[in-house]
Amino acid sequence: MIAAENDLISSGWWPGSPKNMSYLFSADLLIMWNHLVHKTPGTSERKFIETLCEISKRSGRSGTICRQTFAISNKYYQYMEYLVEVEAKLRELFTCKACGRRPLAMHIDGIMKLYRWLSSKGVDHSQLLNDIGIVSDAVFQEHADKINQIKPKLGKVSKDTCGGASYKAGKSDSVNDRTGLAETGIVFCTCRHGYLLRGVDMAKGETYRHVHYLHDYAFRSGCDFLCYDVVCQYWTFAEDLSKANNEFKPHTETMKPFLSRWHGKTHAWYCQILYSGHWMKGAGLTTGETTEQSNSKMARYGSSTKHMSRANRRDHLTQAMIYYNTEKEERMPKLLPKMLTSAKANVIRYESEFNRLVTEREEKMLGVKKNIDDKLAEANAALIRCTTKIKEIIKLGPPNPEPLARSKKLKDCYIQITSIRGKLEAAKMETANDIGMNILEKLPVILEKLKEEARKCKNKRISPKTPLSVSQRSLEGIHVIIKNLKNRIATQTDSSKQRIALKKAMRKYIEKAGKIIEVLNPQLDGEVVTMDDCYRGVFPWQSLYDISFQENFNLLDAWMLAARSKEEIVQVEEEMKRFHCGLMDAKKKLEEQSENLVQFEDLLVRGKAFIMRSEIRRIIRLLNDCHWVPVDTSPHSNSFATSVVSDEIDDWASESENDCDDDDEESIQDELEDREGENRNEEMESELEDSEGECEIDGDHTELDSIIDFQFE
């Protein structure tokens, strides 16, 4: 008797192709290969099969395994696993439960290492996971056509610059400068927790058209901030589209451009003031660099995907996105408390830095006040002496040539001293107002002043016709950028590649500073600015009684970081609440549907309920890891404490950082579960056992147990 297809699948074997049962693979082998290829991206399928062949030879079996048959079998098995995840377990694989339906921010970035050779053949079957993680070419082209009607392609490439730096991603059009490539990479977008949400293939290179498609996706997702490495230049492109097409108008009106702190340090000073994400209310401590982290993992797939066919490459990378998101969700119960603990520590750190800068400013202003008083006393004394001498000359009688010349000099001296005295009086009044005003009242005024100066200097080419104040402020801003780049090279780089890139950017700013100095010096009435002045940040036009641009910038930056840290605490607590509620909602939905499906007599339908129970167990495990949740014995409760027990979270997060083995994890988990209540797990498990009891069938259970591996019709 020949075994039927259902019998083979229920016994743990998977066919080599959907229509041919003559070649079978163990489901355990395919599961192991799936974990191996995603745990160690870039693993060669050919070498894996050769390893299996060597094992077969050593065991006395035939050492021949068809690689193409294995690839086809694995492709359809993974597709079956995807259908089980979506249709049976009801999982939303590209949704972050912590962000919910309205993510706070999305970061867009391209990766050029996921290219594909034009000569790649591969086993080119139809794409199974079409337009799921990576958008289909037809959908993207439809969006690009709308853009082309407003901004036709120029047929040439020019990289946008910001300050002294240029960026490969900063362009509206692109040409494929690498011959022999079918795709040059992928542009991904992620939420602030690092979930991979969407990807767009690049046929020639990263352009603003790819970014705008993901910008449109972020807008439709209800996102508030768009994070991009060259957002200062891209936003002009997006605003032009919004003005020309009402469909895109809300994209720039409701969303805000967000420049990450890391990339922002290489941008012009005015760009950092106008677009820095940490200077925007409501952004929290969002890094705007999450796609960089996911790209470091996805780049490792490039060594294998560059040789795949178009359909296989997309399916493989979509499965990689799903696997990455699943791993991310498993880590969220530990990640969120760590984010909260870090935010609380940052509040203390940034407030301490802010208070230090405020104290330094107050001490400087008191010194300036004393200096002004001393200078004013000297001016008053000089004015009295000058007046006395003029009166003595008047008493001498009719003027003669010598007293007349002296009186003329005294008059000029009197006018000069009066002018200096007037400036000192004004400086004294301004200093007194500054000292008497609360620092929190002054900071918004300073911020608005800097933003106004930044708007004046934005994208301005410095020339002899440029206003003197704009040139001076530009040179002061370049000094801040050079100093920040030096600090990053000294303290934040750990590879020669990073140091070379930052030094290259610094050289460009130094060259730009030299050009501005050449324009400035003829306009300074005999005063000369040198590169040493630019390095030190001391310029001839700066008054001893003024707070420098750098001091104002650093003070505002510390103020903003302290404010964002407080926002981060509120934001993370909300995300913890959403994550827990999302798990509870998913658990409740699965329980309701599984209870209904159990009533059916159809074995496949009841098997679907059994699979749902396995997903419920996974969710219960995640809920048990959510140690911030108070004790709640209600099986369907979505309640969440509005106030998080900070001490317990801090203790647990600090302990979890040092977890190295399973025994430590189990001891910590047991201790925390004792605090929360011992009845929680018992009631969930008893409820699960009761419902599973309804699925039992008299006699042999092999068919029911094996339905997990069966593809549902």
XYZ file of C-alpha atoms in Angstrom:
713
model
C 0.000 0.000 0.000
C 1.395 3.365 -1.078
C 1.290 6.106 1.541
C -0.933 9.039 0.715
C 0.280 12.614 0.644
C -1.391 13.414 3.982
C 0.187 10.360 5.577
C 3.697 11.391 4.513
C 3.284 14.974 5.652
C 1.718 13.885 8.934
C 4.732 11.633 9.489
C 7.112 14.592 9.279
C 8.158 14.397 5.599
C 7.896 17.137 3.037
C 7.737 16.555 -0.748
C 10.483 17.712 -3.070
C 7.908 19.588 -5.149
C 4.162 20.280 -4.840
C 3.352 17.794 -7.626
C 5.914 15.036 -7.072
C 6.106 12.852 -3.961
C 9.042 10.712 -5.109
C 11.594 12.852 -3.269
C 11.016 13.587 0.421
C 12.813 15.766 2.962
C 12.533 15.624 6.723
C 10.576 18.574 8.098
C 13.085 18.755 10.974
C 15.895 19.213 8.452
C 14.063 22.067 6.722
C 13.346 23.711 10.083
C 17.008 23.415 11.055
C 18.110 24.911 7.721
C 15.693 27.814 8.183
C 17.163 28.666 11.586
C 20.720 28.147 10.391
C 20.405 30.359 7.327
C 18.913 33.227 9.378
C 21.044 32.831 12.495
C 24.174 32.857 10.315
C 23.187 34.905 7.229
C 25.160 34.212 4.099
C 25.506 30.473 4.786
C 25.937 28.607 1.520
C 23.110 26.269 0.610
C 25.472 24.338 -1.670
C 27.940 23.671 1.158
C 25.120 22.711 3.518
C 23.928 20.070 1.060
C 27.494 18.851 0.516
C 27.773 18.441 4.290
C 24.588 16.366 4.313
C 25.988 14.237 1.488
C 29.170 13.545 3.461
C 27.109 12.503 6.484
C 25.050 10.168 4.273
C 28.208 8.583 2.849
C 29.637 8.049 6.325
C 26.407 6.303 7.343
C 26.552 4.015 4.334
C 23.761 5.708 2.391
C 23.775 7.272 -1.045
C 25.540 10.618 -0.963
C 23.467 12.261 -3.666
C 21.065 15.088 -2.834
C 19.637 17.211 -5.634
C 20.300 20.843 -4.754
C 17.522 22.205 -6.976
C 14.982 19.811 -5.486
C 16.078 20.805 -1.981
C 15.733 24.497 -2.874
C 12.218 24.000 -4.258
C 11.135 21.915 -1.285
C 12.506 24.433 1.197
C 10.910 27.333 -0.697
C 7.417 25.852 -0.456
C 7.916 24.647 3.105
C 8.835 28.180 4.200
C 5.830 29.509 2.314
C 3.665 27.022 4.211
C 5.221 28.259 7.467
C 4.352 31.827 6.443
C 0.728 30.838 5.785
C 0.557 29.130 9.174
C 1.912 32.264 10.881
C -0.548 34.581 9.120
C -3.700 32.513 8.612
C -3.591 30.143 11.572
C -1.649 32.064 14.228
C -3.068 35.414 13.035
C 0.274 37.166 13.453
C 0.976 40.624 12.031
C 4.559 40.059 10.970
C 5.331 43.639 9.932
C 3.694 45.475 12.827
C 5.461 46.570 15.996
C 3.176 46.016 18.993
C 5.074 48.628 21.027
C 4.495 51.302 18.357
C 0.891 50.274 17.779
C -1.078 51.623 14.850
C 0.598 55.054 14.955
C 4.407 54.773 15.117
C 6.179 57.799 16.533
C 8.999 57.760 13.978
C 10.286 55.794 11.004
C 13.856 55.759 9.749
C 14.671 55.264 6.057
C 18.040 54.109 4.785
C 19.407 52.175 1.838
C 21.823 49.258 1.815
C 24.024 48.751 -1.225
C 25.357 45.313 -0.203
C 22.124 43.531 -1.164
C 22.776 43.819 -4.893
C 22.135 41.065 -7.451
C 24.195 40.174 -10.477
C 22.517 40.472 -13.856
C 24.075 37.142 -14.821
C 22.471 35.305 -11.879
C 20.333 32.424 -13.054
C 19.220 30.365 -10.071
C 16.047 28.306 -9.925
C 13.657 31.018 -11.045
C 10.170 30.088 -9.885
C 7.367 32.569 -9.375
C 7.616 34.808 -6.334
C 5.505 33.473 -3.466
C 5.819 36.371 -1.011
C 4.956 39.109 -3.478
C 4.460 42.657 -2.167
C 4.564 41.534 1.466
C 7.826 42.841 2.893
C 9.473 44.155 -0.262
C 7.154 46.207 -2.429
C 6.544 44.958 -5.960
C 8.069 46.857 -8.859
C 4.646 47.640 -10.299
C 3.444 49.322 -7.092
C 6.622 51.383 -6.759
C 6.620 52.356 -10.427
C 3.050 53.615 -10.130
C 4.175 55.919 -7.316
C 7.298 56.963 -9.211
C 5.208 57.894 -12.269
C 3.256 60.395 -10.149
C 6.549 61.975 -9.100
C 7.909 61.998 -12.669
C 4.921 64.031 -13.820
C 5.988 66.769 -11.396
C 9.751 66.281 -11.467
C 10.857 64.606 -14.702
C 14.077 62.648 -14.592
C 17.073 64.777 -15.525
C 19.224 62.013 -16.945
C 22.199 63.136 -14.864
C 23.322 62.662 -11.295
C 24.347 65.406 -8.896
C 24.797 64.675 -5.215
C 23.231 67.151 -2.823
C 25.575 68.722 -0.302
C 25.009 70.015 3.196
C 27.660 72.357 4.469
C 30.986 70.820 3.500
C 29.723 67.242 3.153
C 28.141 65.411 0.230
C 26.043 62.252 0.492
C 25.567 59.389 -1.964
C 21.923 59.109 -0.953
C 21.301 62.814 -1.510
C 20.041 62.830 -5.098
C 16.739 62.879 -6.923
C 17.970 60.804 -9.896
C 20.516 58.058 -10.282
C 22.282 56.015 -12.920
C 23.739 52.561 -12.507
C 27.470 53.241 -12.390
C 28.181 49.569 -11.626
C 27.796 47.481 -14.744
C 26.421 43.980 -14.568
C 23.932 44.565 -11.738
C 20.229 43.827 -11.984
C 19.493 45.437 -8.594
C 21.898 47.694 -6.736
C 20.393 47.291 -3.255
C 17.286 47.872 -1.137
C 15.910 50.854 0.783
C 14.384 49.779 4.117
C 12.321 51.620 6.692
C 12.099 50.704 10.364
C 10.263 51.924 13.436
C 12.122 53.340 16.427
C 12.444 49.832 17.917
C 14.089 48.420 14.790
C 11.224 46.429 13.238
C 11.679 46.075 9.472
C 8.431 47.425 8.055
C 8.916 47.846 4.313
C 11.565 47.599 1.603
C 11.974 48.960 -1.923
C 14.360 47.488 -4.492
C 16.831 49.875 -6.116
C 17.277 49.294 -9.842
C 20.007 51.924 -10.252
C 20.692 53.550 -6.916
C 19.109 55.242 -3.908
C 17.059 58.278 -4.900
C 14.485 60.573 -3.358
C 11.805 58.651 -5.286
C 12.472 55.529 -3.212
C 12.483 57.628 -0.054
C 9.223 59.334 -0.997
C 7.449 55.997 -1.476
C 8.446 55.006 2.066
C 7.567 58.540 3.214
C 4.084 57.922 1.809
C 3.987 54.566 3.633
C 4.990 56.273 6.895
C 2.309 58.937 6.432
C -0.394 56.324 5.849
C 0.812 54.546 8.996
C 0.147 57.676 11.065
C 3.828 58.392 11.716
C 4.874 61.781 13.178
C 8.601 61.991 12.374
C 10.460 60.971 9.216
C 14.105 60.146 9.954
C 16.553 60.265 7.059
C 20.269 60.893 6.778
C 19.824 63.725 4.232
C 16.399 64.898 5.349
C 17.436 68.574 5.066
C 17.807 68.216 1.279
C 15.054 65.647 0.782
C 12.464 67.807 2.536
C 12.760 70.466 -0.159
C 12.066 67.743 -2.742
C 9.040 66.537 -0.748
C 7.682 70.091 -0.321
C 7.870 70.665 -4.083
C 5.781 67.520 -4.626
C 3.307 68.600 -1.937
C 2.769 71.962 -3.615
C 2.142 70.370 -7.001
C -0.009 67.402 -5.916
C -2.699 67.637 -3.248
C -2.348 63.898 -2.588
C 1.130 64.532 -1.185
C 0.283 67.783 0.591
C -0.354 66.246 4.052
C 3.001 64.450 3.900
C 4.928 67.618 4.749
C 2.176 69.383 6.700
C 1.484 66.656 9.266
C 4.922 65.019 9.462
C 8.183 66.547 10.655
C 11.695 66.018 9.259
C 14.055 64.350 11.721
C 17.846 64.493 11.379
C 19.629 61.912 13.504
C 22.230 63.075 15.986
C 25.011 60.875 14.596
C 24.667 61.931 10.952
C 23.691 65.461 11.952
C 27.172 66.179 13.301
C 28.514 66.187 9.729
C 25.789 68.540 8.477
C 26.015 72.327 8.391
C 25.395 74.159 11.660
C 22.139 75.695 10.431
C 20.906 72.228 9.417
C 21.565 70.909 12.917
C 19.519 73.755 14.404
C 16.574 73.477 12.002
C 16.296 69.688 11.579
C 17.957 67.985 14.556
C 15.469 65.454 15.918
C 16.548 65.983 19.506
C 15.580 69.647 19.172
C 11.982 68.725 18.276
C 9.248 68.507 20.865
C 7.678 65.085 21.240
C 10.503 63.103 19.608
C 11.874 61.695 22.857
C 15.306 60.111 22.557
C 14.534 58.536 19.194
C 17.916 57.855 17.598
C 16.869 57.947 13.947
C 19.500 55.281 13.236
C 17.544 52.036 13.694
C 17.767 51.034 10.023
C 21.548 51.229 10.276
C 21.353 48.515 12.936
C 19.051 46.272 10.916
C 21.166 46.836 7.782
C 24.208 45.489 9.612
C 22.327 42.181 9.911
C 20.698 42.238 6.477
C 24.012 43.009 4.744
C 25.243 39.536 5.649
C 22.664 38.008 3.297
C 24.338 39.704 0.323
C 26.968 37.007 -0.187
C 24.236 34.512 -1.112
C 21.394 36.634 -2.522
C 23.604 38.240 -5.191
C 23.653 34.900 -7.011
C 19.911 34.181 -6.700
C 17.182 34.733 -9.228
C 14.966 37.781 -8.843
C 12.008 35.930 -7.285
C 14.119 33.767 -4.973
C 16.102 36.770 -3.749
C 12.954 38.666 -2.817
C 11.364 35.668 -1.106
C 14.552 34.965 0.821
C 14.959 38.573 1.977
C 11.265 38.783 2.917
C 11.695 35.665 5.060
C 14.788 37.308 6.566
C 12.710 40.363 7.478
C 10.083 38.134 9.117
C 12.724 36.211 11.058
C 14.391 39.459 12.179
C 11.072 40.898 13.374
C 10.224 37.689 15.230
C 13.545 37.791 17.067
C 12.946 41.460 17.837
C 9.517 40.701 19.326
C 11.014 37.982 21.521
C 13.471 40.542 22.931
C 10.957 43.332 23.484
C 10.035 42.359 27.093
C 13.677 42.962 28.024
C 14.354 45.826 25.617
C 11.552 48.118 26.799
C 12.515 48.085 30.522
C 16.121 48.745 29.534
C 14.989 51.708 27.436
C 13.043 53.050 30.420
C 16.003 52.613 32.763
C 18.285 54.301 30.238
C 15.860 57.224 29.835
C 15.780 57.787 33.600
C 19.568 57.726 33.763
C 19.738 60.173 30.848
C 17.439 62.612 32.655
C 19.916 62.778 35.532
C 22.924 63.007 33.220
C 21.557 65.655 30.875
C 20.066 67.755 33.670
C 23.426 67.673 35.430
C 25.138 68.837 32.224
C 22.506 71.517 31.715
C 22.879 72.803 35.285
C 26.648 72.894 34.865
C 26.387 75.002 31.714
C 23.834 77.300 33.377
C 26.183 77.803 36.339
C 29.089 78.565 34.014
C 26.940 81.048 32.104
C 25.822 82.785 35.303
C 29.397 82.996 36.559
C 30.501 84.417 33.227
C 27.702 86.992 33.240
C 28.657 88.079 36.773
C 32.238 88.455 35.588
C 31.062 90.391 32.554
C 29.008 92.665 34.801
C 32.023 93.365 36.993
C 34.163 93.986 33.925
C 31.577 96.387 32.506
C 31.382 98.265 35.809
C 35.172 98.626 35.872
C 35.311 99.789 32.262
C 32.414 102.168 32.856
C 34.196 103.671 35.885
C 37.319 104.178 33.773
C 35.275 105.802 31.009
C 33.556 108.134 33.472
C 36.934 109.123 34.970
C 38.393 109.746 31.496
C 35.336 111.794 30.572
C 35.738 113.952 33.677
C 39.438 114.516 32.932
C 38.674 115.454 29.358
C 35.920 117.863 30.413
C 38.215 119.486 32.994
C 40.972 120.085 30.432
C 38.518 121.587 27.959
C 37.297 124.016 30.656
C 40.914 124.994 31.444
C 41.555 125.808 27.785
C 38.396 127.938 27.658
C 39.586 129.971 30.705
C 42.858 130.927 28.947
C 40.998 133.444 26.831
C 41.069 133.940 23.053
C 42.283 130.787 21.341
C 45.710 130.631 19.698
C 46.962 127.911 17.363
C 48.417 125.625 20.047
C 45.443 125.597 22.488
C 43.108 125.312 19.472
C 44.820 122.117 18.316
C 44.688 120.712 21.844
C 41.011 121.531 22.189
C 40.270 119.804 18.887
C 41.999 116.625 20.057
C 40.184 116.820 23.375
C 36.875 117.200 21.559
C 37.553 114.071 19.459
C 38.566 112.220 22.609
C 35.386 113.399 24.346
C 33.217 112.110 21.495
C 35.022 108.746 21.472
C 34.742 108.307 25.232
C 31.046 109.267 25.140
C 30.445 106.669 22.444
C 32.254 103.977 24.450
C 30.370 104.992 27.568
C 27.043 104.665 25.763
C 27.918 101.151 24.569
C 28.965 100.194 28.084
C 25.707 101.525 29.513
C 23.744 99.475 26.974
C 25.837 96.390 27.728
C 25.325 96.923 31.457
C 21.559 97.138 31.035
C 21.480 94.040 28.806
C 23.671 92.096 31.236
C 21.497 93.130 34.179
C 18.399 91.947 32.318
C 20.133 88.656 31.460
C 21.130 88.067 35.095
C 17.709 89.007 36.438
C 15.772 86.795 33.982
C 15.086 83.125 34.670
C 17.188 80.889 32.417
C 14.105 78.929 31.311
C 12.564 82.185 30.093
C 15.716 83.132 28.170
C 16.245 79.824 26.389
C 13.216 80.047 24.022
C 14.359 83.540 23.037
C 17.899 82.300 22.359
C 16.528 79.338 20.393
C 14.327 81.503 18.187
C 17.247 83.848 17.562
C 19.476 80.970 16.474
C 16.746 79.566 14.217
C 16.282 82.959 12.588
C 20.006 83.198 11.912
C 20.001 79.597 10.621
C 17.217 80.393 8.127
C 19.187 83.384 6.852
C 22.329 81.315 6.360
C 20.657 78.171 4.992
C 22.149 77.135 1.639
C 23.745 80.590 1.205
C 26.930 80.750 -0.856
C 29.402 83.056 0.847
C 30.636 85.812 -1.484
C 31.732 89.471 -1.144
C 28.066 90.419 -1.650
C 26.923 88.267 1.271
C 25.924 90.299 4.358
C 28.778 90.503 6.836
C 26.690 89.066 9.705
C 25.815 85.969 7.638
C 29.477 85.320 6.799
C 30.508 85.777 10.425
C 27.825 83.418 11.729
C 28.718 80.809 9.085
C 32.344 80.829 10.207
C 31.290 80.471 13.853
C 29.064 77.533 12.899
C 31.914 75.829 11.025
C 34.055 76.152 14.166
C 31.377 74.239 16.133
C 31.215 71.482 13.486
C 35.007 71.076 13.330
C 35.187 70.855 17.115
C 32.411 68.237 17.235
C 34.091 66.178 14.514
C 37.386 66.263 16.416
C 35.620 65.034 19.540
C 33.935 62.214 17.617
C 37.234 61.107 16.070
C 38.869 61.069 19.498
C 36.108 59.437 21.543
C 33.495 57.673 19.383
C 35.312 55.935 16.523
C 36.615 52.381 16.832
C 37.755 51.689 13.262
C 40.008 53.330 10.705
C 37.104 53.456 8.244
C 35.080 55.696 10.563
C 38.085 57.908 11.299
C 38.887 58.327 7.609
C 35.278 59.286 6.805
C 35.137 61.878 9.607
C 38.551 63.313 8.744
C 37.452 63.641 5.134
C 34.361 65.579 6.216
C 36.468 67.758 8.528
C 38.888 68.621 5.710
C 35.986 69.845 3.594
C 34.801 72.127 6.381
C 38.343 73.435 6.873
C 38.527 74.248 3.145
C 35.185 76.015 3.363
C 36.354 77.990 6.401
C 39.420 79.130 4.441
C 37.223 80.441 1.613
C 34.990 82.329 4.049
C 38.049 83.902 5.707
C 39.248 85.149 2.309
C 35.883 86.851 1.830
C 35.703 88.220 5.386
C 39.113 89.808 5.886
C 38.680 92.674 3.332
C 35.424 93.665 5.122
C 36.809 93.844 8.706
C 38.463 97.318 8.618
C 42.040 96.214 9.254
C 41.249 93.239 11.491
C 42.435 89.835 10.287
C 40.892 86.418 10.878
C 43.160 83.363 10.678
C 42.525 79.615 10.688
C 43.870 79.528 14.243
C 40.988 81.819 15.223
C 38.581 79.366 13.594
C 40.112 76.409 15.448
C 39.978 78.254 18.796
C 36.571 79.829 18.207
C 37.788 83.355 19.052
C 36.913 85.964 16.424
C 37.666 89.729 16.275
C 34.007 90.748 15.996
C 33.066 88.983 19.225
C 32.626 91.230 22.238
C 33.947 90.349 25.671
C 30.456 91.036 26.965
C 28.619 88.594 24.679
C 27.913 84.886 25.045
C 29.499 83.109 22.080
C 27.577 81.140 19.474
C 29.133 77.885 20.666
C 28.127 78.542 24.286
C 24.520 79.245 23.294
C 24.471 76.161 21.050
C 25.816 73.846 23.764
C 23.414 75.258 26.364
C 20.406 74.780 24.080
C 21.552 71.271 23.170
C 21.787 70.249 26.840
C 18.375 71.806 27.529
C 16.806 69.935 24.615
C 18.366 66.605 25.584
C 17.104 66.951 29.151
C 13.591 67.704 27.863
C 13.696 64.808 25.369
C 14.804 62.427 28.129
C 11.714 63.272 30.169
C 9.563 62.748 27.081
C 11.278 59.396 26.533
C 10.154 58.142 29.934
C 6.514 58.904 29.120
C 6.896 57.499 25.605
C 8.471 54.208 26.711
C 5.841 53.697 29.419
C 3.157 54.123 26.764
C 4.987 51.660 24.507
C 5.188 49.137 27.338
C 1.457 49.525 27.825
C 0.762 49.096 24.098
C 3.035 46.058 23.846
C 1.326 44.323 26.752
C -2.160 45.211 25.514
C -1.216 44.051 22.016
C -0.214 40.658 23.377
C -3.386 40.404 25.442
C -5.554 41.337 22.459
C -3.815 38.756 20.273
C -4.224 36.099 22.983
C -7.907 36.927 23.449
C -8.569 36.819 19.701
C -6.843 33.448 19.339
C -8.709 31.998 22.318
C -12.075 33.105 20.947
C -11.426 31.716 17.464
C -9.886 28.474 18.704
C -12.913 27.839 20.928
C -15.176 28.248 17.902
C -13.029 26.044 15.640
C -12.935 23.201 18.141
C -16.680 22.720 17.615
C -16.156 21.663 13.972
C -15.827 18.017 13.015
C -13.406 18.690 10.141
C -9.968 17.506 11.217
C -8.149 20.334 9.394
C -10.284 22.998 11.028
C -9.735 21.507 14.474
C -6.033 21.239 13.671
C -5.997 24.965 13.029
C -7.297 25.412 16.574
C -4.433 23.237 17.818
C -1.921 25.509 16.044
C -3.588 28.525 17.613
C -2.968 26.948 21.011
C 0.758 26.779 20.269
C 0.725 30.501 19.480
C -1.196 31.175 22.703
C 1.566 29.394 24.624
C 4.162 31.613 22.940
C 2.197 34.738 23.863
C 1.832 33.543 27.461
C 5.597 33.126 27.620
C 6.080 36.702 26.377
C 3.518 37.943 28.892
C 5.406 36.170 31.658
C 8.525 38.044 30.565
C 6.674 41.367 30.896
C 7.685 41.772 34.536
C 6.425 45.355 34.681
C 2.794 44.156 34.529
C 0.953 43.972 37.900
C -0.723 40.784 39.079
C -3.930 40.114 37.151
C -5.664 36.738 37.266
C -8.306 37.611 34.692
C -7.557 35.603 31.538
C -8.899 38.238 29.151
C -7.951 41.383 31.018
C -6.278 44.213 29.060
C -5.636 46.290 32.151
C -2.260 47.905 32.656
C -1.013 49.898 35.615
C -0.715 53.538 34.619
C 2.287 53.927 36.859
C 5.171 51.526 36.403
C 6.997 50.257 39.461
C 10.280 51.960 38.663
C 12.489 50.322 41.271
C 11.431 46.811 40.267
C 12.023 47.529 36.581
C 15.410 49.118 37.250
C 16.517 46.161 39.379
C 15.303 43.625 36.830
C 16.833 45.460 33.857
C 20.217 45.812 35.551
C 20.193 42.137 36.503
C 19.141 40.992 33.034
C 22.126 42.731 31.458
C 24.420 40.332 33.280
C 22.450 37.143 32.526
C 24.788 34.596 30.993
C 23.177 31.183 31.456
C 19.763 29.589 31.753
C 20.085 28.954 35.490
C 20.493 32.666 36.223
C 17.535 33.540 34.021
C 15.333 30.953 35.699
C 16.257 32.133 39.207
C 15.520 35.766 38.362
C 12.263 34.830 36.658
C 11.173 32.688 39.603
C 11.910 35.488 42.050
C 9.920 38.043 40.037
C 7.035 35.642 39.495
C 6.839 35.145 43.265
C 6.456 38.918 43.655
C 3.692 39.129 41.073
C 1.704 36.121 42.276
C 1.946 32.393 41.808
C -1.604 31.897 40.580
C -1.129 33.688 37.249
C 0.662 30.939 35.332
C -1.378 28.162 36.940
C -4.693 29.674 35.839
C -3.446 30.316 32.277
C -2.093 26.774 32.001
C -5.197 25.176 33.485
C -7.354 27.125 31.060
C -5.136 25.995 28.201
C -5.291 22.345 29.315
C -9.081 22.481 29.577
C -9.410 23.848 26.055
C -6.866 21.368 24.681
C -8.852 18.576 26.235
C -11.693 19.465 23.920
C -9.417 18.759 20.922
C -8.680 15.150 21.924
C -9.772 12.378 19.584
C -10.109 8.798 20.655
C -7.443 6.466 19.358
C -4.405 7.471 17.346
C -3.453 11.159 17.506
C -0.770 11.169 14.817
C -2.925 12.914 12.223
C -3.939 15.706 14.592
C -0.386 16.235 15.906
C 1.042 16.490 12.401
C -1.355 19.110 11.084
C 1.101 21.797 12.177
C 3.221 20.826 9.177
C 0.322 20.688 6.741
C -0.523 23.418 4.245
C -4.115 24.477 4.639
C -6.335 24.797 1.687
